[in-house]
Tab-separated table of C-alpha atoms and ligand atoms in Angstrom:
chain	number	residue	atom	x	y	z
A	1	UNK	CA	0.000	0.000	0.000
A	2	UNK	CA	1.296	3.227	-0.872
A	3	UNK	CA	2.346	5.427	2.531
A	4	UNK	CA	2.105	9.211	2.947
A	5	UNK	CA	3.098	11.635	5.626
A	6	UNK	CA	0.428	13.873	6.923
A	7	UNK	CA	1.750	16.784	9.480
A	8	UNK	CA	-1.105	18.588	11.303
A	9	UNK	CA	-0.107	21.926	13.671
A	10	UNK	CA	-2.039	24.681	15.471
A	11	UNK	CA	-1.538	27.815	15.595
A	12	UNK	CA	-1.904	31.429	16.820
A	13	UNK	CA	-3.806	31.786	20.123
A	14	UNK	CA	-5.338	28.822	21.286
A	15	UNK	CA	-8.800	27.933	22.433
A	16	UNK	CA	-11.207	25.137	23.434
A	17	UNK	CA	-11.645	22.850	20.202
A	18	UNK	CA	-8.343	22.315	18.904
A	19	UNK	CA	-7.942	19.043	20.753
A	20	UNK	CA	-10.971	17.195	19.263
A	21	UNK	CA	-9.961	18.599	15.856
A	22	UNK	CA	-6.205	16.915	16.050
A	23	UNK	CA	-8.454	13.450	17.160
A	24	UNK	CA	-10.545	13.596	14.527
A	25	UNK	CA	-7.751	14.166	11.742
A	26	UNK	CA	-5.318	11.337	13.551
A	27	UNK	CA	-8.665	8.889	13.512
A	28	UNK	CA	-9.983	10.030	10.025
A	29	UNK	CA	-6.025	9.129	8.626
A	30	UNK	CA	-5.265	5.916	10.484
A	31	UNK	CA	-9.064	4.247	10.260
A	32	UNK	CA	-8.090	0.910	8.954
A	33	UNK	CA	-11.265	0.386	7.075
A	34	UNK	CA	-11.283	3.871	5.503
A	35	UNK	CA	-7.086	2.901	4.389
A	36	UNK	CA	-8.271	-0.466	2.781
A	37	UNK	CA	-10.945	1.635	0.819
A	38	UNK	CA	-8.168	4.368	-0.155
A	39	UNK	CA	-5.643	2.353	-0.906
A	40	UNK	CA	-3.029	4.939	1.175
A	41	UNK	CA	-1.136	4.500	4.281
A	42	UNK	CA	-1.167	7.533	6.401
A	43	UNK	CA	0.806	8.119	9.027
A	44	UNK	CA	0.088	11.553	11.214
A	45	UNK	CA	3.146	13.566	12.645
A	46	UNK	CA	2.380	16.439	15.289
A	47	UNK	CA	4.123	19.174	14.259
A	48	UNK	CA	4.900	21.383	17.787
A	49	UNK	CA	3.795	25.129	18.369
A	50	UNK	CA	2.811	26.170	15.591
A	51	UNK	CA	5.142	27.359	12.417
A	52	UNK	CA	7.427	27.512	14.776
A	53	UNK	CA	7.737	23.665	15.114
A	54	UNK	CA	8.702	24.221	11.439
A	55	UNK	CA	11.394	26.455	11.910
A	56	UNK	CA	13.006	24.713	14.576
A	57	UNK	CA	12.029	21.219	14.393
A	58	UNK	CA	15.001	19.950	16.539
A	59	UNK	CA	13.824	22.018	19.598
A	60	UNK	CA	15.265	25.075	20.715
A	61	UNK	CA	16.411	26.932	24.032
A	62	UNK	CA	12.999	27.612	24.963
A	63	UNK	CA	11.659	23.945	24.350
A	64	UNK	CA	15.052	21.729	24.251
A	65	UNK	CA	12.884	18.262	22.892
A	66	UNK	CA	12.136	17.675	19.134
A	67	UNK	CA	8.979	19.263	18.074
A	68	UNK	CA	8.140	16.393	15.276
A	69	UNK	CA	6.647	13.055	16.905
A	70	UNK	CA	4.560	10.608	15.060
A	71	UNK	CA	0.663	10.732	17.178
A	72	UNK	CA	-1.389	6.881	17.613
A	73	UNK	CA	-4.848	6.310	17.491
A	74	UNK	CA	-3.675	5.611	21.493
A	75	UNK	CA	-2.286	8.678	22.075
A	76	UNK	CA	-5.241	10.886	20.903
A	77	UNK	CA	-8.217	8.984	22.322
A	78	UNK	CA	-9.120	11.460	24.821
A	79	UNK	CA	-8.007	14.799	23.442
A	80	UNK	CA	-11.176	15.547	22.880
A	81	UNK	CA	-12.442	16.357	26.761
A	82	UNK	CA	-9.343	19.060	26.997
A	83	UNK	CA	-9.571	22.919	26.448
A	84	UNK	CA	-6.062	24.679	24.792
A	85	UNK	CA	-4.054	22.669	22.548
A	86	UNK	CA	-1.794	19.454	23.391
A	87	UNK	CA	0.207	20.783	20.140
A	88	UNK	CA	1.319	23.839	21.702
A	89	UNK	CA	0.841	26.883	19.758
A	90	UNK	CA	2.853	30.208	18.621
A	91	UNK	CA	2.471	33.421	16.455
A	92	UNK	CA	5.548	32.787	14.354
A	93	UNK	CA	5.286	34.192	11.448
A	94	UNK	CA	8.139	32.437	8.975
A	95	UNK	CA	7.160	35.057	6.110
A	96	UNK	CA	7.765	38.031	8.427
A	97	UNK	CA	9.285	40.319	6.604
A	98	UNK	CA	11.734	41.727	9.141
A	99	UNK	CA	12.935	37.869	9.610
A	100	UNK	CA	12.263	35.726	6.975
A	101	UNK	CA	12.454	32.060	7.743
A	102	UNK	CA	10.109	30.855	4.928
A	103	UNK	CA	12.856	29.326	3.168
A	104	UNK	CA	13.569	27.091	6.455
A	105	UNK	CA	9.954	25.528	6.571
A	106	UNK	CA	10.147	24.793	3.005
A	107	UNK	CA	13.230	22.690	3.591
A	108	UNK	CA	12.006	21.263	6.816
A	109	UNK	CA	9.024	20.207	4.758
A	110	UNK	CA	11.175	18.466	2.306
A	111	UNK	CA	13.157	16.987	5.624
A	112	UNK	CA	10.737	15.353	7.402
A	113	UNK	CA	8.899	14.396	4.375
A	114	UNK	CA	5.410	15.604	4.944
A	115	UNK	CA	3.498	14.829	1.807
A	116	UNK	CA	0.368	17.128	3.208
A	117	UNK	CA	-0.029	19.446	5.949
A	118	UNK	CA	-2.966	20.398	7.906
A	119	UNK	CA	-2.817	23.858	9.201
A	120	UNK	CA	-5.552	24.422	12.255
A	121	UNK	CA	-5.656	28.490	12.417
A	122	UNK	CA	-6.823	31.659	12.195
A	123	UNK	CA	-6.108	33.993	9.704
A	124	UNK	CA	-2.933	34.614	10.634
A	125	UNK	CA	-1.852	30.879	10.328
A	126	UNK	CA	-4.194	29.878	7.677
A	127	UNK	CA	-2.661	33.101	5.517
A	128	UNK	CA	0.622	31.582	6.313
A	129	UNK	CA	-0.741	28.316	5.153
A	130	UNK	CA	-1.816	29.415	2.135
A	131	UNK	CA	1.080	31.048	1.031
A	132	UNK	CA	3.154	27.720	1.515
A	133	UNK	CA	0.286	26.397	-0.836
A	134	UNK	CA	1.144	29.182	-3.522
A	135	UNK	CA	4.821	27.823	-2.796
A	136	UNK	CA	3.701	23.925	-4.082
A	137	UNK	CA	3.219	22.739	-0.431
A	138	UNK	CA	-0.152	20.263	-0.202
A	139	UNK	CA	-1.763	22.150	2.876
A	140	UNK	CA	-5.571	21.841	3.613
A	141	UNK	CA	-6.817	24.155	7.139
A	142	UNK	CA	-9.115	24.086	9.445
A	143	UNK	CA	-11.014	27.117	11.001
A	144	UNK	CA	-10.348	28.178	14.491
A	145	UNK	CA	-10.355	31.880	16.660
A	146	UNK	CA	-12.645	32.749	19.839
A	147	UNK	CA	-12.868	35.824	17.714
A	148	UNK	CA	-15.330	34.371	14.645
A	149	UNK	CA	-13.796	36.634	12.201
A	150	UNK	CA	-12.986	34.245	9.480
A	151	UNK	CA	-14.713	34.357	5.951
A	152	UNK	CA	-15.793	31.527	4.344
A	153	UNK	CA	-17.480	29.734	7.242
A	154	UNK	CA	-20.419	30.453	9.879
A	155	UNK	CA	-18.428	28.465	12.550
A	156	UNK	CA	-14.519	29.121	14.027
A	157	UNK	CA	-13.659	26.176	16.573
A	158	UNK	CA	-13.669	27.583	19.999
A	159	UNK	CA	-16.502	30.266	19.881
A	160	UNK	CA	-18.766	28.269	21.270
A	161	UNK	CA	-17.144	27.582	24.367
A	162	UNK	CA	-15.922	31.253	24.591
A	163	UNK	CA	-19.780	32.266	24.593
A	164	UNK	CA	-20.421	30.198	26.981
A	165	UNK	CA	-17.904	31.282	29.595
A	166	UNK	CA	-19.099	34.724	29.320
A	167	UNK	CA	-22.900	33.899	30.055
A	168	UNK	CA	-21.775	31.976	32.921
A	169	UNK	CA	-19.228	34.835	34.143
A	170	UNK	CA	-22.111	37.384	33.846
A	171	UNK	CA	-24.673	34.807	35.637
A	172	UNK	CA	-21.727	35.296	38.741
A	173	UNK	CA	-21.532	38.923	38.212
A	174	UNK	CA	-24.895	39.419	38.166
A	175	UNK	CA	-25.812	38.485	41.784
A	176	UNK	CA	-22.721	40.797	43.063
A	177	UNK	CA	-23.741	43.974	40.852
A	178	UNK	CA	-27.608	43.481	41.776
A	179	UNK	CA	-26.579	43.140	45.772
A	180	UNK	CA	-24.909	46.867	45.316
A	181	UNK	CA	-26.785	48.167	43.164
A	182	UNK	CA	-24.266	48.547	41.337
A	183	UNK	CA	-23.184	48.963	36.932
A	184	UNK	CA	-20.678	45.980	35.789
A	185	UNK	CA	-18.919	46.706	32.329
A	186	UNK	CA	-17.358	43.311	31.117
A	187	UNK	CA	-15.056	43.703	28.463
A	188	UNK	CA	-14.435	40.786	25.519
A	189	UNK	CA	-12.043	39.359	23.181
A	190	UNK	CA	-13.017	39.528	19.580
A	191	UNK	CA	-9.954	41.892	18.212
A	192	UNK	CA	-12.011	44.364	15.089
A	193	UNK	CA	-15.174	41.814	14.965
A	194	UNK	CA	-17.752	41.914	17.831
A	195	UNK	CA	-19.359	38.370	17.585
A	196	UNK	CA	-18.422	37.417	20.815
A	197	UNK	CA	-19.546	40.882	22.434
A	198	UNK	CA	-22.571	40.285	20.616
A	199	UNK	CA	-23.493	36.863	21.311
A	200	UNK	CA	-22.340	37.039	24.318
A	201	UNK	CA	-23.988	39.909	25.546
A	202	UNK	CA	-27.361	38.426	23.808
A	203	UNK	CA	-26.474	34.573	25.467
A	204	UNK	CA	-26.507	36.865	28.846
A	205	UNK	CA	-29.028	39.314	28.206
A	206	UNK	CA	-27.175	42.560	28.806
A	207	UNK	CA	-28.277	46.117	28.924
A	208	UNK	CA	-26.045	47.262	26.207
A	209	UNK	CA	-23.123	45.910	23.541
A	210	UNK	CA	-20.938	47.761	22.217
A	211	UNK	CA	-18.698	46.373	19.482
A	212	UNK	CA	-15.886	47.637	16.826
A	213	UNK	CA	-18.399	47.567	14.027
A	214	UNK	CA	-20.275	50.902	15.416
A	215	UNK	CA	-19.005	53.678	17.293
A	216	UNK	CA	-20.898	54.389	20.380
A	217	UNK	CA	-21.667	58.096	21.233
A	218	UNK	CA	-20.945	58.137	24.993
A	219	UNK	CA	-23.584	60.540	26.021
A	220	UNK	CA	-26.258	57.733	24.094
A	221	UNK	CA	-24.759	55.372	26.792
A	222	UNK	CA	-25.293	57.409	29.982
A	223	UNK	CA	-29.149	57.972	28.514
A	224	UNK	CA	-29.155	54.556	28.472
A	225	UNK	CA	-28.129	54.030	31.542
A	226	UNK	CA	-30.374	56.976	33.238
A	227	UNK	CA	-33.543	55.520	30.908
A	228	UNK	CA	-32.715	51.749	32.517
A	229	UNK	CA	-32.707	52.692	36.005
A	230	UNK	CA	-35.845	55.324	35.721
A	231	UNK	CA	-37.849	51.909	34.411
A	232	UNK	CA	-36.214	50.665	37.703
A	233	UNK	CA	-33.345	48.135	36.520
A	234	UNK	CA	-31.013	47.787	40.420
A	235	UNK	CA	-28.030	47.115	38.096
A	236	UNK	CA	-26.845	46.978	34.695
A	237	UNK	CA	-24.411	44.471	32.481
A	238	UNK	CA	-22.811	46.271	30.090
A	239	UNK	CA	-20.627	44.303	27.591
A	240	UNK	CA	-18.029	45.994	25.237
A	241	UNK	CA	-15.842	44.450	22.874
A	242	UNK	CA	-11.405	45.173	23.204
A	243	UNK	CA	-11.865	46.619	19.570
A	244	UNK	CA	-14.875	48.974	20.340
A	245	UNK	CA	-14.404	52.689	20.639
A	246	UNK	CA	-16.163	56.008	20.824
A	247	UNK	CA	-16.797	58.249	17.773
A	248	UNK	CA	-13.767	59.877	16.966
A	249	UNK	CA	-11.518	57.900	18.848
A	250	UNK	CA	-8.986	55.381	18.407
A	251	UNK	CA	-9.256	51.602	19.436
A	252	UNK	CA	-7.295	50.985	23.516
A	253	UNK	CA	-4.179	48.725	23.372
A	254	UNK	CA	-2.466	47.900	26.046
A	255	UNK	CA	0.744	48.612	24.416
A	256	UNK	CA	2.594	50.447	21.473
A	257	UNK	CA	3.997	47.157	20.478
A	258	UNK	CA	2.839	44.847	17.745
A	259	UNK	CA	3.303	41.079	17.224
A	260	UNK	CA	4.820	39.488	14.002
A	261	UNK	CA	1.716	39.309	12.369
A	262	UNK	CA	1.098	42.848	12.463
A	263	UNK	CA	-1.771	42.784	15.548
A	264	UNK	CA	-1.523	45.223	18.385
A	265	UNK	CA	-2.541	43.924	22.209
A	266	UNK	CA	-6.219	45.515	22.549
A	267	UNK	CA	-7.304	46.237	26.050
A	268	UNK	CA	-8.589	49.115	28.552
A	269	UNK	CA	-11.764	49.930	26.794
A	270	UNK	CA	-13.964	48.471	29.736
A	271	UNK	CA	-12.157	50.087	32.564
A	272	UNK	CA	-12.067	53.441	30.721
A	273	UNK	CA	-16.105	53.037	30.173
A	274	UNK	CA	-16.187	52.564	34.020
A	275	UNK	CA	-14.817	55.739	34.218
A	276	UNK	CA	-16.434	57.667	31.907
A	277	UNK	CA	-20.287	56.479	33.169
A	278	UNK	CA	-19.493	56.592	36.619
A	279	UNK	CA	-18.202	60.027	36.396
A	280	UNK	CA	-21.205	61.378	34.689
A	281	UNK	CA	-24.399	59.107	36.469
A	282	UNK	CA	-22.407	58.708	39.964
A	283	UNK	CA	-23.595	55.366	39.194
A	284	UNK	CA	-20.962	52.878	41.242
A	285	UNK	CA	-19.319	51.307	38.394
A	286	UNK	CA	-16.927	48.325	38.155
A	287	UNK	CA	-15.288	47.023	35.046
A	288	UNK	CA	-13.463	43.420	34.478
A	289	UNK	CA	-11.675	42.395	31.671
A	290	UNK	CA	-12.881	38.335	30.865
A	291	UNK	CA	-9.483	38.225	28.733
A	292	UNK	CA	-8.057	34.670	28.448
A	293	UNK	CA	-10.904	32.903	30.383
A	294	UNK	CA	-13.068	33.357	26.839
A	295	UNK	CA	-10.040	30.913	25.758
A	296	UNK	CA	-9.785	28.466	29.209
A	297	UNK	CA	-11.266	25.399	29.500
A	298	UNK	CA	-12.936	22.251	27.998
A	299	UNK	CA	-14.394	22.470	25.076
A	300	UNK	CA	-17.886	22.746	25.383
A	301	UNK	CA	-20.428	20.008	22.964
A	302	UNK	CA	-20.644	21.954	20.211
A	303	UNK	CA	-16.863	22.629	19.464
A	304	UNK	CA	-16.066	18.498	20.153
A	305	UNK	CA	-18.945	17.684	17.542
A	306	UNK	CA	-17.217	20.822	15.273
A	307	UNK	CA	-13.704	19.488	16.006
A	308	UNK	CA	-14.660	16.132	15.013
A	309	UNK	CA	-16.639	17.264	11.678
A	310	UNK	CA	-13.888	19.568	10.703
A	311	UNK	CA	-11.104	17.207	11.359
A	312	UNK	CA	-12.693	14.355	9.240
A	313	UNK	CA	-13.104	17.010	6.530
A	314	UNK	CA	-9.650	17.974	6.699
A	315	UNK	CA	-8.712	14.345	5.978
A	316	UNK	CA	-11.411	14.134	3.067
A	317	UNK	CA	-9.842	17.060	1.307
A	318	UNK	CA	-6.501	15.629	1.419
A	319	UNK	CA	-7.741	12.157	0.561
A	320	UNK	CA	-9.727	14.295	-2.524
A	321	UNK	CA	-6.608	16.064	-3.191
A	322	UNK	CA	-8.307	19.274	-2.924
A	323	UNK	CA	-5.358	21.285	-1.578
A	324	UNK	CA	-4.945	25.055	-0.301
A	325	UNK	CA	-8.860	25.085	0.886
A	326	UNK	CA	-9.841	25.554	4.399
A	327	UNK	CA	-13.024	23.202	5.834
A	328	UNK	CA	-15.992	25.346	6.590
A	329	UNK	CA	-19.369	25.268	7.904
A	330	UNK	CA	-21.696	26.739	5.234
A	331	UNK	CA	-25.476	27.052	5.989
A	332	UNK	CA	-25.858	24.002	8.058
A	333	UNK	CA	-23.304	21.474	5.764
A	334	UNK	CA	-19.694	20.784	6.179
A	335	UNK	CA	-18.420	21.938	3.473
A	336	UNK	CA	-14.469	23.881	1.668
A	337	UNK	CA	-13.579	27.064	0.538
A	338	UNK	CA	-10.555	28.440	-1.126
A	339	UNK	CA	-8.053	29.741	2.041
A	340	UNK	CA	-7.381	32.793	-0.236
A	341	UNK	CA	-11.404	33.175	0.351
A	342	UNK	CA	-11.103	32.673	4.105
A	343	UNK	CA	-8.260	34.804	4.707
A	344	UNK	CA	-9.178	37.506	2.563
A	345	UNK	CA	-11.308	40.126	4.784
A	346	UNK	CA	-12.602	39.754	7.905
A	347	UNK	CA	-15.977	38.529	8.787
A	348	UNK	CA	-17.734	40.995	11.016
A	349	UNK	CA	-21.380	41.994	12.659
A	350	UNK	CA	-23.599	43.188	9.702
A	351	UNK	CA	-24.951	46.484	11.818
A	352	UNK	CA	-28.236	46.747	9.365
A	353	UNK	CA	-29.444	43.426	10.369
A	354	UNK	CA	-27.733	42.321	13.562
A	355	UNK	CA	-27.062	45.372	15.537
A	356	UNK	CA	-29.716	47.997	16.826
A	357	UNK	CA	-28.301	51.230	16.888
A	358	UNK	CA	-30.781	53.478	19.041
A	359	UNK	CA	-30.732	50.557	21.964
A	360	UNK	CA	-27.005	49.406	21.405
A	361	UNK	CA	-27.774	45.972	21.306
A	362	UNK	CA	-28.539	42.925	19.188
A	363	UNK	CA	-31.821	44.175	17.284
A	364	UNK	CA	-34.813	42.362	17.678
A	365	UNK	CA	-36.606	41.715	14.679
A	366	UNK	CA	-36.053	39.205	12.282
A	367	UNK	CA	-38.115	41.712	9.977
A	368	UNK	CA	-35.395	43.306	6.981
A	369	UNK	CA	-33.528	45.879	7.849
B	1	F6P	O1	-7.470	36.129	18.184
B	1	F6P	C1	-7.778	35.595	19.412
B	1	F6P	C2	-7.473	36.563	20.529
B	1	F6P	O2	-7.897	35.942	21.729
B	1	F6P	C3	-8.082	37.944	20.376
B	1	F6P	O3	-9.438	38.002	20.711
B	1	F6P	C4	-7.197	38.749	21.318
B	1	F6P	O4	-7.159	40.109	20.946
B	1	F6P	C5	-5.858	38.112	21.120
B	1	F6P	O5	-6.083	36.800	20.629
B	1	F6P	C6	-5.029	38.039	22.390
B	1	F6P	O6	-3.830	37.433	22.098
B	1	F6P	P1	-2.713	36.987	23.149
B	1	F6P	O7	-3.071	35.626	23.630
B	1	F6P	O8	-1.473	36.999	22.345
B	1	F6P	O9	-2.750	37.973	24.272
């Protein structure tokens, strides 16, 4: 039977539904039935935080071991119950142009003989994918970011499970801000696109969301506020997005710095809210940052069953020969697009039809805009 080298890798910031995607493209490649029917002997190599794993595949002083190892149908059994990634991630960036070490994974590539690749990403890692496609390499991705910014697919592993950490954080903070009366402003992940400010703050039923896509007057947000507690609300969830920001403004980072992709570190925009509303109501305000928790944890159903779907489709595409697409959720079916289609612009809220701009908040019609 004819063998073949599959090497799968995450990459960029991790979050819950990595795990049961590796499982599902290690099972997918070594079922024994499915190899009879192919005709092809895979074997499935782990390929060690991220691109990076392709830049220094021997290890380096940071992580001393190899970062190659061949993964078992054994090995991966469980994956699927655990949150992060047993991979190991990074934000290398081998086409950065200050440091170029494209050249090096190309090589490696050729080294450890990887026929195919699977690339589980973002679009930071899937646009690195895809230009190792453009380069000849045989690299299929799979969707993944808390952030659901991707094109090309309704569903991002791990946004699930981020939703769901900031209903239950806002279930906690509810009891505390309703004891003192008191105005909570939770602040998400989500980079420029406010899906998980939005669906989280509709998953928890929050006053108001603000998110990147529309630029919140701050007056309009005191009003709010004043208009809530007139109809007699004790306390008030407010949920705003890092990337959000006030009409003429500039987005918060926590830093001037900027990683290798490009990104800067967004963050402050929910403490300096705090600020702002409790200056002007004398409302007590508090602010808290969810941050990394939206990443924590075990991956809830829905991102095993996606991690599963999108793993076997990885190893369908490869088995199709249907390289430099990305597996993608489409209107209820599994399904592929191009990566160039993926990675292209950034999927973000539609304010006509998903945002209502008077109450700052999900709208609530399913009427046309
Ligand atoms: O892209 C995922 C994400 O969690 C963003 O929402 C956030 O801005 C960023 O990564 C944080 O990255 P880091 O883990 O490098 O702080």
């Amino acid at each position: 039977m004819e063998k073949k080298r599959i090497g799968v890798l995450t990459g960029g910031g991790d979050c819950a539904g990595l795990n049961p995607a590796i499982k599902w493209v290690v099972k997918t490649a070594l079922d024994d039935r499915l190899q009879k029917m192919r005709k092809i002997e895979y074997e499935v190599v782990g390929i060690r935080d991220g691109w990076k794993g392709l830049v220094e595949p021997e290890g380096d002083q940071e992580a001393p071991a190899p970062r190659i190892y061949t993964l078992t149908e054994e090995m991966v059994r469980t994956w699927d119950r655990y949150g992060g990634t047993i991979l190991g991630t990074s934000r290398t960036n081998p086409f950065d142009s200050k440091k170029d070490r494209s050249k090096i994974v190309l090589e490696n590539i050729e080294r450890y003989r990887f026929d195919f690749l699977v690339a589980i990403g973002g679009e930071d890692t899937l646009g690195v994918a895809h230009k190792l496609y453009l380069e000849g390499v045989k690299v299929v991705g799979i969707p993944k970011t808390i952030d659901k910014d991707l094109s090309g697919t309704d569903y991002t592993l791990g946004f699930e499970t981020a939703l769901n950490v900031i209903t239950e954080e806002i279930d906690r903070l509810r009891t505390t801000a309703g004891s003192h009366r008191r105005i909570f402003v939770v602040e998400t992940m989500g980079r420029h696109a406010g899906w998980l400010a939005l669906e989280g703050g509709e998953s928890s039923g929050a006053y108001i969301i603000l998110i990147p896509e529309y630029d919140f007057e701050m007056e309009k947000v005191n009003e709010l506020v004043f208009e809530g507690r007139k109809k007699g609300a004790r306390y008030d969830i407010i949920v705003v997005a890092e990337g959000a920001k006030s009409s003429g403004s500039s987005e918060i980072s926590k830093d001037e710095g900027v990683d290798s992709f490009g990104h800067k570190a967004l963050g402050g925009i929910g403490e300096y809210l705090a600020k702002e509303i409790s200056s002007t109501t004398k409302i007590e305000t508090r602010s808290i940052s969810l941050s990394h928790l939206q990443r924590g944890g075990a991956p809830c159903a829905y991102d095993r069953r996606m991690g599963r779907y999108f793993g076997i489709a990885a190893i369908d595409l490869i088995v199709n020969e249907d390289f430099g697409k990305m597996v993608s959720y489409r209107n209820g079916t599994i399904t592929s697009v191009q990566l160039k289609e993926a990675i292209g612009r950034l999927n973000l809220v539609d304010i006509k039809t998903q945002y209502d701009t008077e109450r700052y908040n999900g709208r609530r019609t399913i009427l046309g805009a």
